[in-house]
mmCIF file of C-alpha atoms in Angstrom:
data_model
loop_
_atom_site.group_PDB
_atom_site.id
_atom_site.type_symbol
_atom_site.label_atom_id
_atom_site.label_comp_id
_atom_site.label_asym_id
_atom_site.label_seq_id
_atom_site.Cartn_x
_atom_site.Cartn_y
_atom_site.Cartn_z
ATOM 1 C CA UNK A 61 -28.665 -7.786 14.156
ATOM 2 C CA UNK A 62 -28.193 -4.065 15.155
ATOM 3 C CA UNK A 63 -24.654 -2.818 15.313
ATOM 4 C CA UNK A 64 -23.769 -0.965 18.629
ATOM 5 C CA UNK A 65 -22.403 2.086 16.743
ATOM 6 C CA UNK A 66 -23.817 4.556 19.151
ATOM 7 C CA UNK A 67 -21.893 3.051 22.078
ATOM 8 C CA UNK A 68 -18.295 4.088 22.799
ATOM 9 C CA UNK A 69 -16.927 0.850 21.362
ATOM 10 C CA UNK A 70 -19.006 1.417 18.266
ATOM 11 C CA UNK A 71 -17.534 4.835 17.765
ATOM 12 C CA UNK A 72 -13.982 3.615 17.939
ATOM 13 C CA UNK A 73 -14.746 0.758 15.416
ATOM 14 C CA UNK A 74 -16.532 3.205 13.097
ATOM 15 C CA UNK A 75 -13.548 5.535 13.463
ATOM 16 C CA UNK A 76 -11.026 2.926 12.537
ATOM 17 C CA UNK A 77 -12.907 1.734 9.405
ATOM 18 C CA UNK A 78 -13.620 5.406 8.421
ATOM 19 C CA UNK A 79 -9.858 6.173 8.586
ATOM 20 C CA UNK A 80 -9.245 3.281 6.200
ATOM 21 C CA UNK A 81 -11.963 4.452 3.877
ATOM 22 C CA UNK A 82 -10.707 8.074 3.946
ATOM 23 C CA UNK A 83 -7.153 6.966 3.154
ATOM 24 C CA UNK A 84 -8.387 4.867 0.206
ATOM 25 C CA UNK A 85 -10.569 7.681 -1.104
ATOM 26 C CA UNK A 86 -7.660 10.205 -0.812
ATOM 27 C CA UNK A 87 -5.408 7.831 -2.746
ATOM 28 C CA UNK A 88 -8.062 7.307 -5.479
ATOM 29 C CA UNK A 89 -8.595 11.227 -5.581
ATOM 30 C CA UNK A 90 -4.833 11.795 -6.057
ATOM 31 C CA UNK A 91 -4.658 9.073 -8.751
ATOM 32 C CA UNK A 92 -7.726 10.673 -10.496
ATOM 33 C CA UNK A 93 -6.045 13.997 -10.562
ATOM 34 C CA UNK A 94 -2.925 12.419 -12.087
ATOM 35 C CA UNK A 95 -5.150 10.658 -14.707
ATOM 36 C CA UNK A 96 -6.773 14.056 -15.616
ATOM 37 C CA UNK A 97 -3.257 15.435 -16.131
ATOM 38 C CA UNK A 98 -2.342 12.583 -18.415
ATOM 39 C CA UNK A 99 -5.428 13.107 -20.403
ATOM 40 C CA UNK A 100 -4.671 16.868 -20.703
ATOM 41 C CA UNK A 101 -1.169 16.073 -21.850
ATOM 42 C CA UNK A 102 -2.477 13.548 -24.412
ATOM 43 C CA UNK A 103 -4.833 16.050 -25.826
ATOM 44 C CA UNK A 104 -2.094 18.607 -26.090
ATOM 45 C CA UNK A 105 0.173 16.034 -27.853
ATOM 46 C CA UNK A 106 -2.615 15.054 -30.212
ATOM 47 C CA UNK A 107 -3.125 18.679 -31.166
ATOM 48 C CA UNK A 108 0.696 19.057 -31.720
ATOM 49 C CA UNK A 109 0.707 15.923 -33.930
ATOM 50 C CA UNK A 110 -2.341 17.279 -35.937
ATOM 51 C CA UNK A 111 -0.540 20.624 -36.415
ATOM 52 C CA UNK A 112 2.469 18.765 -37.794
ATOM 53 C CA UNK A 113 0.516 16.604 -40.187
ATOM 54 C CA UNK A 114 -0.558 19.523 -42.661
ATOM 55 C CA UNK A 115 3.006 20.799 -42.653
ATOM 56 C CA UNK A 116 4.319 17.367 -43.646
ATOM 57 C CA UNK A 117 1.640 17.110 -46.370
ATOM 58 C CA UNK A 118 2.769 20.431 -47.842
ATOM 59 C CA UNK A 119 6.438 19.344 -48.050
ATOM 60 C CA UNK A 120 7.563 18.541 -51.644
ATOM 61 C CA UNK A 121 8.108 14.840 -52.322
ATOM 62 C CA UNK B 283 0.774 -3.168 -20.241
ATOM 63 C CA UNK B 284 0.171 -3.072 -16.449
ATOM 64 C CA UNK B 285 -3.504 -2.386 -17.051
ATOM 65 C CA UNK B 286 -4.181 -5.875 -18.233
ATOM 66 C CA UNK B 287 -6.540 -7.781 -15.928
ATOM 67 C CA UNK B 288 -7.127 -4.662 -13.865
ATOM 68 C CA UNK B 289 -10.912 -4.712 -14.236
ATOM 69 C CA UNK B 290 -11.432 -8.314 -12.945
ATOM 70 C CA UNK B 291 -8.959 -7.687 -10.164
ATOM 71 C CA UNK B 292 -10.663 -4.531 -9.119
ATOM 72 C CA UNK B 293 -13.994 -6.290 -9.035
ATOM 73 C CA UNK B 294 -12.477 -9.232 -7.045
ATOM 74 C CA UNK B 295 -10.919 -6.725 -4.523
ATOM 75 C CA UNK B 296 -14.219 -4.947 -3.898
ATOM 76 C CA UNK B 297 -16.130 -8.160 -3.611
ATOM 77 C CA UNK B 298 -13.565 -9.643 -1.238
ATOM 78 C CA UNK B 299 -13.455 -6.518 0.985
ATOM 79 C CA UNK B 300 -17.289 -6.027 0.998
ATOM 80 C CA UNK B 301 -17.606 -9.809 1.807
ATOM 81 C CA UNK B 302 -15.021 -9.648 4.592
ATOM 82 C CA UNK B 303 -16.537 -6.581 6.166
ATOM 83 C CA UNK B 304 -20.017 -8.199 5.991
ATOM 84 C CA UNK B 305 -18.529 -11.299 7.758
ATOM 85 C CA UNK B 306 -16.875 -9.049 10.345
ATOM 86 C CA UNK B 307 -20.083 -7.424 11.362
ATOM 87 C CA UNK B 308 -22.701 -10.046 10.739
ATOM 88 C CA UNK B 309 -20.916 -13.475 11.006
ATOM 89 C CA UNK B 310 -17.889 -13.353 13.333
ATOM 90 C CA UNK B 311 -18.813 -13.643 17.010
ATOM 91 C CA UNK B 312 -17.977 -10.891 19.464
ATOM 92 C CA UNK B 313 -14.802 -11.362 21.440
ATOM 93 C CA UNK B 314 -15.442 -12.436 24.967
ATOM 94 C CA UNK B 315 -12.807 -10.102 26.477
ATOM 95 C CA UNK B 316 -12.950 -7.047 24.224
ATOM 96 C CA UNK B 317 -16.454 -7.195 22.874
ATOM 97 C CA UNK B 318 -17.277 -4.933 19.818
ATOM 98 C CA UNK B 319 -13.971 -3.174 19.885
ATOM 99 C CA UNK B 320 -12.213 -6.408 18.611
ATOM 100 C CA UNK B 321 -13.832 -5.773 15.217
ATOM 101 C CA UNK B 322 -10.933 -3.411 14.529
ATOM 102 C CA UNK B 323 -8.620 -6.460 14.504
ATOM 103 C CA UNK B 324 -10.026 -7.694 11.137
ATOM 104 C CA UNK B 325 -8.942 -4.322 9.544
ATOM 105 C CA UNK B 326 -5.763 -3.584 11.590
ATOM 106 C CA UNK B 327 -3.961 -6.877 11.248
ATOM 107 C CA UNK B 328 -4.485 -7.497 7.553
ATOM 108 C CA UNK B 329 -3.324 -3.831 6.899
ATOM 109 C CA UNK B 330 -0.171 -4.489 8.919
ATOM 110 C CA UNK B 331 0.547 -7.794 7.340
ATOM 111 C CA UNK B 332 0.065 -6.589 3.732
ATOM 112 C CA UNK B 333 2.043 -3.458 4.402
ATOM 113 C CA UNK B 334 4.963 -5.534 5.697
ATOM 114 C CA UNK B 335 4.533 -7.978 2.644
ATOM 115 C CA UNK B 336 4.656 -4.926 0.481
ATOM 116 C CA UNK B 337 7.947 -3.750 1.952
ATOM 117 C CA UNK B 338 9.412 -7.149 1.382
ATOM 118 C CA UNK B 339 8.081 -7.256 -2.189
ATOM 119 C CA UNK B 340 9.844 -3.814 -2.661
ATOM 120 C CA UNK B 341 13.104 -5.526 -1.565
ATOM 121 C CA UNK B 342 12.575 -8.480 -3.921
ATOM 122 C CA UNK B 343 12.076 -6.183 -6.857
ATOM 123 C CA UNK B 344 15.190 -4.220 -5.625
ATOM 124 C CA UNK B 345 17.261 -7.373 -5.857
ATOM 125 C CA UNK B 346 15.811 -7.937 -9.383
ATOM 126 C CA UNK B 347 16.722 -4.346 -10.414
ATOM 127 C CA UNK B 348 20.245 -4.719 -9.101
ATOM 128 C CA UNK B 349 20.685 -7.944 -10.997
ATOM 129 C CA UNK B 350 19.179 -6.737 -14.268
ATOM 130 C CA UNK B 351 19.411 -2.942 -14.230
ATOM 131 C CA UNK B 352 15.845 -2.971 -15.469
ATOM 132 C CA UNK B 353 13.733 0.288 -14.951
ATOM 133 C CA UNK B 354 10.533 -1.866 -14.782
ATOM 134 C CA UNK B 355 11.821 -3.703 -11.650
ATOM 135 C CA UNK B 356 12.656 -0.352 -10.125
ATOM 136 C CA UNK B 357 9.323 0.973 -10.784
ATOM 137 C CA UNK B 358 7.606 -2.114 -9.231
ATOM 138 C CA UNK B 359 9.840 -1.787 -6.156
ATOM 139 C CA UNK B 360 9.036 1.952 -5.717
ATOM 140 C CA UNK B 361 5.250 1.473 -6.145
ATOM 141 C CA UNK B 362 5.168 -1.508 -3.707
ATOM 142 C CA UNK B 363 7.049 0.585 -0.999
ATOM 143 C CA UNK B 364 4.880 3.725 -1.704
ATOM 144 C CA UNK B 365 1.720 1.782 -1.211
ATOM 145 C CA UNK B 366 3.051 -0.052 1.786
ATOM 146 C CA UNK B 367 3.764 3.366 3.406
ATOM 147 C CA UNK B 368 0.204 4.367 2.856
ATOM 148 C CA UNK B 369 -1.011 1.046 4.392
ATOM 149 C CA UNK B 370 1.421 1.642 7.190
ATOM 150 C CA UNK B 371 -0.216 4.961 8.054
ATOM 151 C CA UNK B 372 -3.586 3.160 8.078
ATOM 152 C CA UNK B 373 -2.079 0.499 10.356
ATOM 153 C CA UNK B 374 -0.721 2.948 12.776
ATOM 154 C CA UNK B 375 -3.961 4.986 12.858
ATOM 155 C CA UNK B 376 -6.166 1.952 13.345
ATOM 156 C CA UNK B 377 -3.778 0.492 15.873
ATOM 157 C CA UNK B 378 -3.843 3.721 17.896
ATOM 158 C CA UNK B 379 -7.641 3.831 17.858
ATOM 159 C CA UNK B 380 -7.763 0.211 19.040
ATOM 160 C CA UNK B 381 -5.233 0.886 21.732
ATOM 161 C CA UNK B 382 -7.073 3.824 22.987
ATOM 162 C CA UNK B 383 -10.340 1.833 23.141
ATOM 163 C CA UNK B 384 -8.870 -1.264 24.856
ATOM 164 C CA UNK B 385 -5.904 -0.036 26.802
ATOM 165 C CA UNK B 386 -6.914 3.523 27.438
ATOM 166 C CA UNK B 387 -3.797 5.016 25.670
ATOM 167 C CA UNK B 388 -3.133 6.005 22.130
ATOM 168 C CA UNK B 389 0.368 4.544 22.266
ATOM 169 C CA UNK B 390 2.250 2.230 24.627
ATOM 170 C CA UNK B 391 6.058 2.615 24.278
ATOM 171 C CA UNK B 392 7.035 -0.535 26.134
ATOM 172 C CA UNK B 393 5.155 -2.761 23.801
ATOM 173 C CA UNK B 394 7.672 -4.217 21.309
ATOM 174 C CA UNK B 395 5.142 -4.938 18.491
ATOM 175 C CA UNK B 396 4.091 -1.322 18.291
ATOM 176 C CA UNK B 397 7.558 0.149 18.520
ATOM 177 C CA UNK B 398 9.011 -2.310 15.997
ATOM 178 C CA UNK B 399 6.321 -1.473 13.477
ATOM 179 C CA UNK B 400 6.961 2.190 14.086
ATOM 180 C CA UNK B 401 10.679 1.738 13.503
ATOM 181 C CA UNK B 402 9.991 -0.093 10.185
ATOM 182 C CA UNK B 403 7.570 2.564 9.172
ATOM 183 C CA UNK B 404 9.968 5.416 9.916
ATOM 184 C CA UNK B 405 12.791 3.631 8.145
ATOM 185 C CA UNK B 406 10.628 3.489 5.033
ATOM 186 C CA UNK B 407 9.497 7.087 5.542
ATOM 187 C CA UNK B 408 13.153 8.000 4.626
ATOM 188 C CA UNK B 409 12.874 6.051 1.330
ATOM 189 C CA UNK B 410 11.185 8.775 -0.752
ATOM 190 C CA UNK B 411 13.244 11.758 0.459
ATOM 191 C CA UNK B 412 16.440 9.651 -0.117
ATOM 192 C CA UNK B 413 15.328 8.568 -3.596
ATOM 193 C CA UNK B 414 14.320 12.079 -4.864
ATOM 194 C CA UNK B 415 17.402 13.734 -3.337
ATOM 195 C CA UNK B 416 19.374 12.025 -6.159
ATOM 196 C CA UNK B 417 19.072 13.573 -9.562
ATOM 197 C CA UNK B 418 20.829 11.151 -11.763
ATOM 198 C CA UNK B 419 18.132 8.608 -12.680
ATOM 199 C CA UNK B 420 20.520 5.554 -12.854
ATOM 200 C CA UNK B 421 22.081 6.411 -9.441
ATOM 201 C CA UNK B 422 18.637 7.062 -8.096
ATOM 202 C CA UNK B 423 17.339 3.657 -9.150
ATOM 203 C CA UNK B 424 20.431 1.838 -7.828
ATOM 204 C CA UNK B 425 20.509 3.621 -4.450
ATOM 205 C CA UNK B 426 16.782 3.157 -4.028
ATOM 206 C CA UNK B 427 17.144 -0.595 -4.837
ATOM 207 C CA UNK B 428 20.006 -0.955 -2.243
ATOM 208 C CA UNK B 429 17.764 0.780 0.344
ATOM 209 C CA UNK B 430 14.830 -1.381 -0.530
ATOM 210 C CA UNK B 431 16.920 -4.639 -0.278
ATOM 211 C CA UNK B 432 18.435 -3.710 3.135
ATOM 212 C CA UNK B 433 15.217 -2.320 4.612
ATOM 213 C CA UNK B 434 13.314 -5.332 3.142
ATOM 214 C CA UNK B 435 15.641 -7.804 4.871
ATOM 215 C CA UNK B 436 15.158 -5.754 8.131
ATOM 216 C CA UNK B 437 11.373 -6.346 8.072
ATOM 217 C CA UNK B 438 11.360 -10.158 8.802
ATOM 218 C CA UNK B 439 14.269 -9.589 11.345
ATOM 219 C CA UNK B 440 12.134 -7.056 13.140
ATOM 220 C CA UNK B 441 9.084 -9.338 12.976
ATOM 221 C CA UNK B 442 10.953 -12.290 14.503
ATOM 222 C CA UNK B 443 12.758 -10.231 17.153
ATOM 223 C CA UNK B 444 9.342 -9.160 18.473
ATOM 224 C CA UNK B 445 8.404 -12.843 18.720
ATOM 225 C CA UNK B 446 11.539 -13.578 20.737
ATOM 226 C CA UNK B 447 11.207 -10.504 22.928
ATOM 227 C CA UNK B 448 11.273 -11.301 26.601
ATOM 228 C CA UNK B 449 8.994 -8.343 27.454
ATOM 229 C CA UNK B 450 5.555 -8.993 28.866
ATOM 230 C CA UNK B 451 3.592 -8.678 25.579
ATOM 231 C CA UNK B 452 0.174 -6.931 25.746
ATOM 232 C CA UNK B 453 -0.218 -6.903 21.983
ATOM 233 C CA UNK B 454 -2.092 -10.150 20.870
ATOM 234 C CA UNK B 455 -0.235 -12.712 18.731
ATOM 235 C CA UNK B 456 -2.222 -13.792 15.585
ATOM 236 C CA UNK B 457 0.301 -15.707 13.585
ATOM 237 C CA UNK B 458 1.172 -18.476 15.940
ATOM 238 C CA UNK B 459 0.500 -22.172 15.831
ATOM 239 C CA UNK B 460 -2.931 -21.859 17.506
ATOM 240 C CA UNK B 461 -4.036 -19.004 15.202
ATOM 241 C CA UNK B 462 -4.142 -16.625 18.057
ATOM 242 C CA UNK B 463 -6.551 -18.968 20.011
ATOM 243 C CA UNK B 464 -9.411 -17.811 17.747
ATOM 244 C CA UNK B 465 -12.528 -19.818 17.053
ATOM 245 C CA UNK B 466 -12.876 -21.059 13.504
ATOM 246 C CA UNK B 467 -15.464 -18.497 12.425
ATOM 247 C CA UNK B 468 -13.133 -15.684 13.621
ATOM 248 C CA UNK B 469 -10.063 -17.170 11.918
ATOM 249 C CA UNK B 470 -12.079 -17.655 8.703
ATOM 250 C CA UNK B 471 -13.289 -14.056 8.719
ATOM 251 C CA UNK B 472 -9.675 -12.898 9.319
ATOM 252 C CA UNK B 473 -8.486 -14.940 6.341
ATOM 253 C CA UNK B 474 -11.117 -13.431 4.039
ATOM 254 C CA UNK B 475 -10.161 -9.970 5.275
ATOM 255 C CA UNK B 476 -6.503 -10.717 4.699
ATOM 256 C CA UNK B 477 -7.315 -12.015 1.124
ATOM 257 C CA UNK B 478 -9.412 -8.850 0.392
ATOM 258 C CA UNK B 479 -6.618 -6.567 1.630
ATOM 259 C CA UNK B 480 -4.012 -8.422 -0.459
ATOM 260 C CA UNK B 481 -6.251 -8.143 -3.533
ATOM 261 C CA UNK B 482 -6.656 -4.394 -2.849
ATOM 262 C CA UNK B 483 -2.907 -4.046 -2.602
ATOM 263 C CA UNK B 484 -2.221 -5.819 -5.934
ATOM 264 C CA UNK B 485 -5.061 -3.884 -7.645
ATOM 265 C CA UNK B 486 -3.689 -0.475 -6.449
ATOM 266 C CA UNK B 487 -0.123 -1.611 -7.259
ATOM 267 C CA UNK B 488 -1.120 -2.493 -10.902
ATOM 268 C CA UNK B 489 -3.254 0.681 -11.122
ATOM 269 C CA UNK B 490 -0.240 2.930 -10.137
ATOM 270 C CA UNK B 491 2.160 0.999 -12.259
ATOM 271 C CA UNK B 492 -0.153 1.470 -15.199
ATOM 272 C CA UNK B 493 -0.477 5.197 -14.447
ATOM 273 C CA UNK B 494 3.243 5.615 -14.186
ATOM 274 C CA UNK B 495 3.871 3.655 -17.387
ATOM 275 C CA UNK B 496 1.377 5.834 -19.218
ATOM 276 C CA UNK B 497 3.149 9.013 -17.932
ATOM 277 C CA UNK B 498 6.565 7.822 -18.968
ATOM 278 C CA UNK B 499 5.254 6.940 -22.442
ATOM 279 C CA UNK B 500 3.600 10.305 -22.744
ATOM 280 C CA UNK B 501 6.890 12.006 -21.802
ATOM 281 C CA UNK B 502 8.785 9.950 -24.426
ATOM 282 C CA UNK B 503 6.231 10.930 -26.995
ATOM 283 C CA UNK B 504 6.514 14.642 -26.097
ATOM 284 C CA UNK B 505 10.269 14.447 -26.495
ATOM 285 C CA UNK B 506 9.823 12.822 -29.986
ATOM 286 C CA UNK B 507 7.243 15.442 -31.112
ATOM 287 C CA UNK B 508 8.978 18.588 -29.703
#
C-alpha cells in the first residue's frame, strides 16, 4: 500500500511525525553530550586518584 | 541503580513504537471524515496522555518527597515533570499541525481542550525557573515538591472540567465510554501507540535518572578526592 505522502495531507502527517522524531533526537543528543561530560570528569578523577596513589605509597608506615 | 533493566526496556520501547507506527500506516483504516490526516491522532493523543500522566507522576513523587524528605523522590518528580514538558511541546506542535490540516487554523482559542492543555503546559513551564531560582537545596526540593503536588492535582481537574464544558466542542473525545466511536482496529492501534509512548516515557525517565545519579556520585567523589 503506497502512502500518500506527496499530497497535502501526507505532508502534514509527515511533518507531525518528524517533529516528534526531531524532539526525541534532540533529547538524545543533549543526553549524549551530558554523558560525554560525565566520562571526561571520570577520566579526570581517575587521573587524580592515580596521582594520589604513589604519594600514599611513599608515606612512612 | 536506575540503569538496571534499561536495556530490555529500551528494546521494548523501540519495538512497541515501531510496531505501533507500522499499525498506524499499514493496518488501521483511514478515517471516513478526515482521511489520511487522522493518522496524526495516533501520535498526538498518546503524547498528550503520557505528558499529563507524567505531570501527575511528578505530583505523586512530590507527595512522597514531602512525607520522607528523600532526595531520590525529588529527583524522580523533577525528571517526570521535565520529560512531560518535552512531551507537552510535542503534543502542542503535533496538535497545531493537525488543527491546521483539518480546521484550517493553527490554533482555535474557543476550543476548551486546546486552551486547557496550554494552561497546564504554561503552568509547568514555570516549574524549572521557580525551582532553580532557589539556591538552598533543601528549600528548592521542598518548594518544587509543593508546586508539583498542587499542579499535579490541577491536571485531572482541568481534564474533567473540559469534559463538563458546555461549549460546542470541535476537538474529538477519545476517552469516553464508546472509545471515541472508533472501530476495533483503530482503537487497537491507538492502544499499542499509547503503550509504546508510555514505555518510551519510562525508558527516558530511567535513563535521565541514571545520568543524574551518576553525575551526583561523581560530584561526591570529586569532593572526597579534592
